[in-house]
Coordinates of C-alpha atoms in Angstrom, one line a residue:
M1 CA 180.0 109.3 92.7
K2 CA 182.7 107.8 90.6
R3 CA 181.7 104.3 91.7
I4 CA 178.1 105.0 90.6
L5 CA 179.3 106.2 87.2
K6 CA 181.4 103.1 86.7
L7 CA 178.4 100.9 87.5
L8 CA 176.2 102.9 85.0
L9 CA 178.8 103.1 82.2
P10 CA 178.1 99.5 80.8
F11 CA 174.3 100.2 80.7
L12 CA 174.8 103.6 79.0
M13 CA 177.1 102.0 76.4
A14 CA 174.5 99.3 75.7
F15 CA 171.8 101.9 75.4
A16 CA 173.9 103.9 73.0
L17 CA 174.5 100.8 70.8
C18 CA 170.8 100.2 70.6
L19 CA 169.9 103.7 69.4
P20 CA 170.6 103.1 65.7
V21 CA 168.5 100.0 65.8
L22 CA 165.6 101.8 67.5
A23 CA 165.8 104.8 65.2
E24 CA 165.7 102.9 61.9
E25 CA 162.9 100.3 61.8
Q26 CA 162.8 97.8 59.0
R27 CA 160.5 98.7 56.1
V28 CA 161.8 96.6 53.2
F29 CA 160.7 93.0 53.5
D30 CA 162.3 91.2 50.5
N31 CA 161.0 87.7 51.1
A32 CA 161.4 86.9 47.4
G33 CA 165.1 87.7 47.3
L34 CA 164.9 90.3 44.5
L35 CA 167.4 92.8 46.0
D36 CA 170.9 92.7 47.4
E37 CA 172.0 94.2 50.7
W38 CA 173.2 97.5 49.1
E39 CA 169.8 97.9 47.3
V40 CA 167.9 97.2 50.5
S41 CA 170.0 99.7 52.4
M42 CA 169.4 102.5 49.8
L43 CA 165.7 101.9 49.8
E44 CA 165.5 101.8 53.6
D45 CA 167.3 105.2 53.7
K46 CA 164.9 106.8 51.2
I47 CA 161.9 105.3 53.1
Q48 CA 163.2 106.8 56.4
D49 CA 163.4 110.2 54.7
L50 CA 159.9 109.9 53.5
R51 CA 158.7 109.0 57.0
D52 CA 160.6 111.8 58.7
T53 CA 159.5 114.4 56.1
Y54 CA 155.9 113.6 55.6
D55 CA 154.9 111.5 58.7
M56 CA 153.8 108.7 56.3
D57 CA 154.8 105.1 56.8
V58 CA 156.1 103.3 53.7
V59 CA 156.5 99.5 53.4
L60 CA 157.9 97.4 50.5
L61 CA 157.0 93.7 50.5
T62 CA 158.0 91.0 48.0
L63 CA 156.7 87.4 48.1
N64 CA 156.9 84.1 46.4
S65 CA 153.3 83.2 47.2
L66 CA 150.1 84.8 48.5
D67 CA 149.3 81.6 50.4
G68 CA 145.9 81.4 48.8
K69 CA 144.9 85.0 49.5
T70 CA 144.2 87.8 47.1
A71 CA 146.9 90.5 46.8
E72 CA 144.5 92.9 48.4
G73 CA 143.7 90.6 51.3
Y74 CA 147.4 89.7 51.9
A75 CA 148.4 93.4 51.9
D76 CA 145.5 94.2 54.4
D77 CA 146.5 91.5 56.8
Y78 CA 150.2 92.3 56.6
Y79 CA 149.8 96.0 57.2
D80 CA 147.3 95.5 60.1
G81 CA 149.2 92.6 61.6
N82 CA 152.5 94.4 61.9
S83 CA 151.1 97.6 63.4
F84 CA 152.6 100.0 60.9
G85 CA 151.8 103.7 61.0
E86 CA 148.4 105.3 61.2
N87 CA 149.1 106.9 57.9
G88 CA 151.0 105.1 55.2
M89 CA 151.3 102.8 52.2
L90 CA 152.4 99.3 51.4
F91 CA 153.6 98.1 48.0
L92 CA 153.2 94.3 47.6
L93 CA 154.9 92.3 44.8
D94 CA 154.1 88.6 44.4
M95 CA 156.3 86.7 42.0
E96 CA 154.2 83.5 41.8
S97 CA 151.1 85.3 40.4
R98 CA 153.0 88.2 39.0
S99 CA 150.6 90.5 41.1
W100 CA 151.2 93.9 42.5
Y101 CA 149.1 95.9 44.9
M102 CA 149.4 99.3 46.5
L103 CA 147.6 99.7 49.9
T104 CA 146.8 103.1 51.3
H105 CA 145.9 103.8 54.9
G106 CA 144.9 106.9 56.9
T107 CA 145.7 110.2 55.2
A108 CA 147.6 108.3 52.4
I109 CA 144.1 107.4 51.1
Y110 CA 143.7 111.1 50.2
A111 CA 147.3 111.6 49.1
V112 CA 147.4 108.7 46.6
T113 CA 144.0 108.1 45.1
D114 CA 142.9 105.5 42.5
Y115 CA 144.2 107.9 39.9
G116 CA 147.5 108.2 41.7
I117 CA 147.9 104.5 42.0
Q118 CA 147.4 104.1 38.2
E119 CA 149.9 106.9 37.5
I120 CA 152.6 105.6 39.8
F121 CA 152.3 102.1 38.4
S122 CA 152.5 103.5 34.8
A123 CA 155.8 105.1 35.8
I124 CA 157.4 101.9 37.0
A125 CA 155.6 99.2 34.9
S126 CA 158.5 98.8 32.3
D127 CA 161.0 98.3 35.1
L128 CA 158.8 95.6 36.8
S129 CA 158.2 93.8 33.5
G130 CA 161.9 93.9 32.7
G131 CA 163.0 92.5 36.0
D132 CA 164.7 95.7 37.2
Y133 CA 163.1 95.5 40.6
Y134 CA 165.4 98.0 42.4
D135 CA 164.8 100.6 39.8
A136 CA 161.0 100.0 40.1
F137 CA 161.0 100.3 43.9
D138 CA 163.3 103.4 43.7
G139 CA 161.0 105.0 41.1
Y140 CA 158.0 104.2 43.2
L141 CA 159.5 106.0 46.2
D142 CA 160.4 109.0 44.0
E143 CA 156.8 109.2 42.9
L144 CA 155.6 109.2 46.6
Y145 CA 157.7 112.4 47.2
T146 CA 155.5 114.1 44.6
Y147 CA 152.2 112.9 45.9
F148 CA 153.0 113.3 49.6
Q149 CA 154.2 116.9 49.0
A150 CA 151.1 117.8 47.0
Y151 CA 148.9 116.5 49.9
A152 CA 151.1 118.4 52.4
D153 CA 150.4 121.6 50.3
G154 CA 146.7 121.0 50.5
K155 CA 146.4 120.2 46.8
P156 CA 146.4 116.4 46.4
I157 CA 146.9 115.0 42.9
D158 CA 143.7 113.5 41.7
G159 CA 141.8 113.3 38.4
Y160 CA 139.6 111.2 36.2
R161 CA 140.4 107.5 36.0
D162 CA 139.3 105.6 33.0
D163 CA 139.8 101.8 32.9
Y164 CA 143.5 101.2 32.9
T165 CA 144.9 100.4 29.5
G166 CA 148.7 100.4 30.2
P167 CA 150.9 97.4 31.0
G168 CA 149.1 94.8 33.0
S169 CA 145.5 95.0 34.2
Y170 CA 144.5 97.7 36.7
E171 CA 142.0 96.6 39.3
P172 CA 140.4 99.1 41.8
G173 CA 140.0 98.0 45.4
T174 CA 136.8 96.6 46.7
R175 CA 134.5 99.6 46.5
D176 CA 132.6 99.7 49.8
D177 CA 132.8 103.4 49.4
V178 CA 134.6 106.1 47.4
V179 CA 136.0 109.0 49.3
H180 CA 137.4 112.4 48.3
Y181 CA 139.8 114.8 49.9
P182 CA 137.6 116.8 52.3
D183 CA 138.3 120.2 50.9
Y184 CA 138.4 119.0 47.2
E185 CA 135.2 119.0 45.2
P186 CA 135.8 117.8 41.7
S187 CA 133.5 119.1 38.9
Y188 CA 132.4 116.4 36.5
D189 CA 130.6 118.7 34.1
S190 CA 133.5 120.9 33.0
G191 CA 137.1 121.5 33.4
Y192 CA 136.6 124.9 35.0
V193 CA 136.1 125.8 38.6
F194 CA 134.1 129.0 39.5
Y195 CA 134.4 130.7 42.8
P196 CA 131.3 132.8 43.9
A197 CA 133.4 135.5 45.6
Q198 CA 135.5 136.1 42.4
I199 CA 132.3 136.2 40.2
G200 CA 130.7 138.8 42.5
V201 CA 133.8 141.1 42.4
S202 CA 134.0 140.7 38.6
L203 CA 130.4 141.7 38.2
L204 CA 130.7 144.7 40.5
V205 CA 133.8 146.0 38.7
G206 CA 132.1 145.5 35.4
A207 CA 129.0 147.4 36.5
I208 CA 131.2 150.3 37.8
I209 CA 133.1 150.5 34.5
G210 CA 129.9 150.4 32.5
L211 CA 128.3 153.2 34.6
I212 CA 131.3 155.4 34.1
A213 CA 131.3 154.8 30.3
L214 CA 127.6 155.6 30.2
L215 CA 128.0 158.9 32.1
I216 CA 130.8 160.0 29.8
A217 CA 128.9 159.2 26.6
R218 CA 125.8 161.0 28.0
R219 CA 127.8 164.1 28.8
G220 CA 129.3 164.1 25.3
M221 CA 125.8 164.2 23.8
N222 CA 124.7 167.3 25.6
T223 CA 126.1 169.5 22.8
V224 CA 123.8 168.0 20.2
K225 CA 120.6 169.9 19.5
S226 CA 117.6 168.1 18.1
K227 CA 115.9 169.0 14.8
G228 CA 112.3 169.7 14.2
S229 CA 111.7 166.7 11.8
A230 CA 113.5 163.7 10.4
T231 CA 114.1 165.3 7.0
D232 CA 116.3 167.9 8.6
Y233 CA 118.9 165.1 9.2
V234 CA 119.1 164.0 5.6
R235 CA 121.3 165.7 3.0
Q236 CA 119.5 166.2 -0.3
N237 CA 120.5 163.8 -3.2
T238 CA 122.9 161.8 -1.1
F239 CA 120.9 158.7 -0.4
R240 CA 121.0 156.2 -3.4
I241 CA 120.4 152.5 -3.5
T242 CA 122.8 150.8 -5.9
G243 CA 122.3 147.2 -4.9
R244 CA 120.5 144.8 -2.6
Q245 CA 121.6 141.7 -0.8
D246 CA 120.1 139.4 1.9
I247 CA 122.5 138.5 4.7
F248 CA 121.6 135.8 7.4
L249 CA 123.1 137.2 10.6
Y250 CA 122.2 134.7 13.3
S251 CA 121.8 130.9 13.8
N252 CA 120.7 128.6 16.6
V253 CA 122.7 125.5 17.3
T254 CA 121.6 122.8 19.8
K255 CA 124.2 120.4 21.2
T256 CA 123.5 117.2 22.9
R257 CA 126.2 115.5 25.1
R258 CA 127.1 112.0 23.9
D259 CA 128.2 109.6 26.6
T260 CA 131.2 107.4 25.8
D261 CA 131.7 103.9 26.9
S262 CA 135.2 102.5 27.4
G263 CA 134.0 99.0 26.9
S264 CA 135.7 97.6 29.9
S265 CA 134.0 95.6 32.6
A266 CA 135.9 97.4 35.4
G267 CA 133.7 100.5 35.0
H268 CA 134.5 104.2 35.0
S269 CA 135.2 106.5 37.9
G270 CA 136.1 110.1 38.3
G271 CA 138.6 110.9 41.1
G272 CA 138.7 109.8 44.8
S273 CA 139.8 106.6 46.4
S274 CA 138.2 103.2 46.7
V275 CA 137.9 102.4 50.3
H276 CA 137.3 98.9 51.8
T277 CA 137.3 97.3 55.2
S278 CA 139.9 94.6 56.0
S279 CA 139.2 91.4 57.8
S280 CA 140.4 93.0 61.0
G281 CA 138.0 95.9 60.6
H282 CA 140.4 98.6 59.4
S283 CA 139.7 100.9 56.4
H284 CA 142.1 100.9 53.5
G285 CA 142.3 102.3 50.0
G286 CA 144.3 100.7 47.2
G287 CA 144.4 99.0 43.9
G288 CA 146.5 96.5 42.0
G289 CA 146.9 94.3 39.0
H290 CA 149.5 92.2 37.2
F291 CA 152.9 92.9 35.6

């Protein structure tokens, strides 16, 4: 038995040394050399926590060239070609064209919509423009905690997205389709949401209260005895007209909704995620621009 253990010991030690490597897969690919080793290590730790907590893959990629591709096309091919998670995001930064792109895949399409992409970029735009790349990536990951948690709670963060007017130009992904969170039905006519069950209960309670008030009022009127004629209700010499005035009590106002035009060529969209098909046949959401 001891001889068998001695033979197995080297293999067990080698396997134990490989465990940290297997547990922590690389997710920061700094091909442009924007980060030092400590910064890469800190970002990798935060990404690992996001992956463990929300089951969402997160990839950071910096480049010195897109090799003739669009930012969207490069992000698509990189994510598909490296077999990252079924649900996740990739943030691409190209220094040559000063382009950025956020790709979403799987459930991340619903967790971070076009609106979310705009808001996240707004939060880190000043750091990117100022060359504070670690702070920008760190802030990006902090934003993902908020959006992933909201999705995990069944209340993804979404809203109306006008044409982006912040730092850089915002470009939605190729719009083969626009999808919404399955249980989320945005109302484009008003800012209020009405639930039929709540309306029914409210009407029922109101009817009961009104009926009770009517019965009480009717009971109180039983003590009143009617008179034979209308003159019996008037006190003599008490009704005098001292003045006369016309008062307009009611008015009718008609309102017509006026559509607004942002004047941008990118168009207008309310909520949801732009979804397109990559060259390898996978569905992705996303959007990008320049910094």
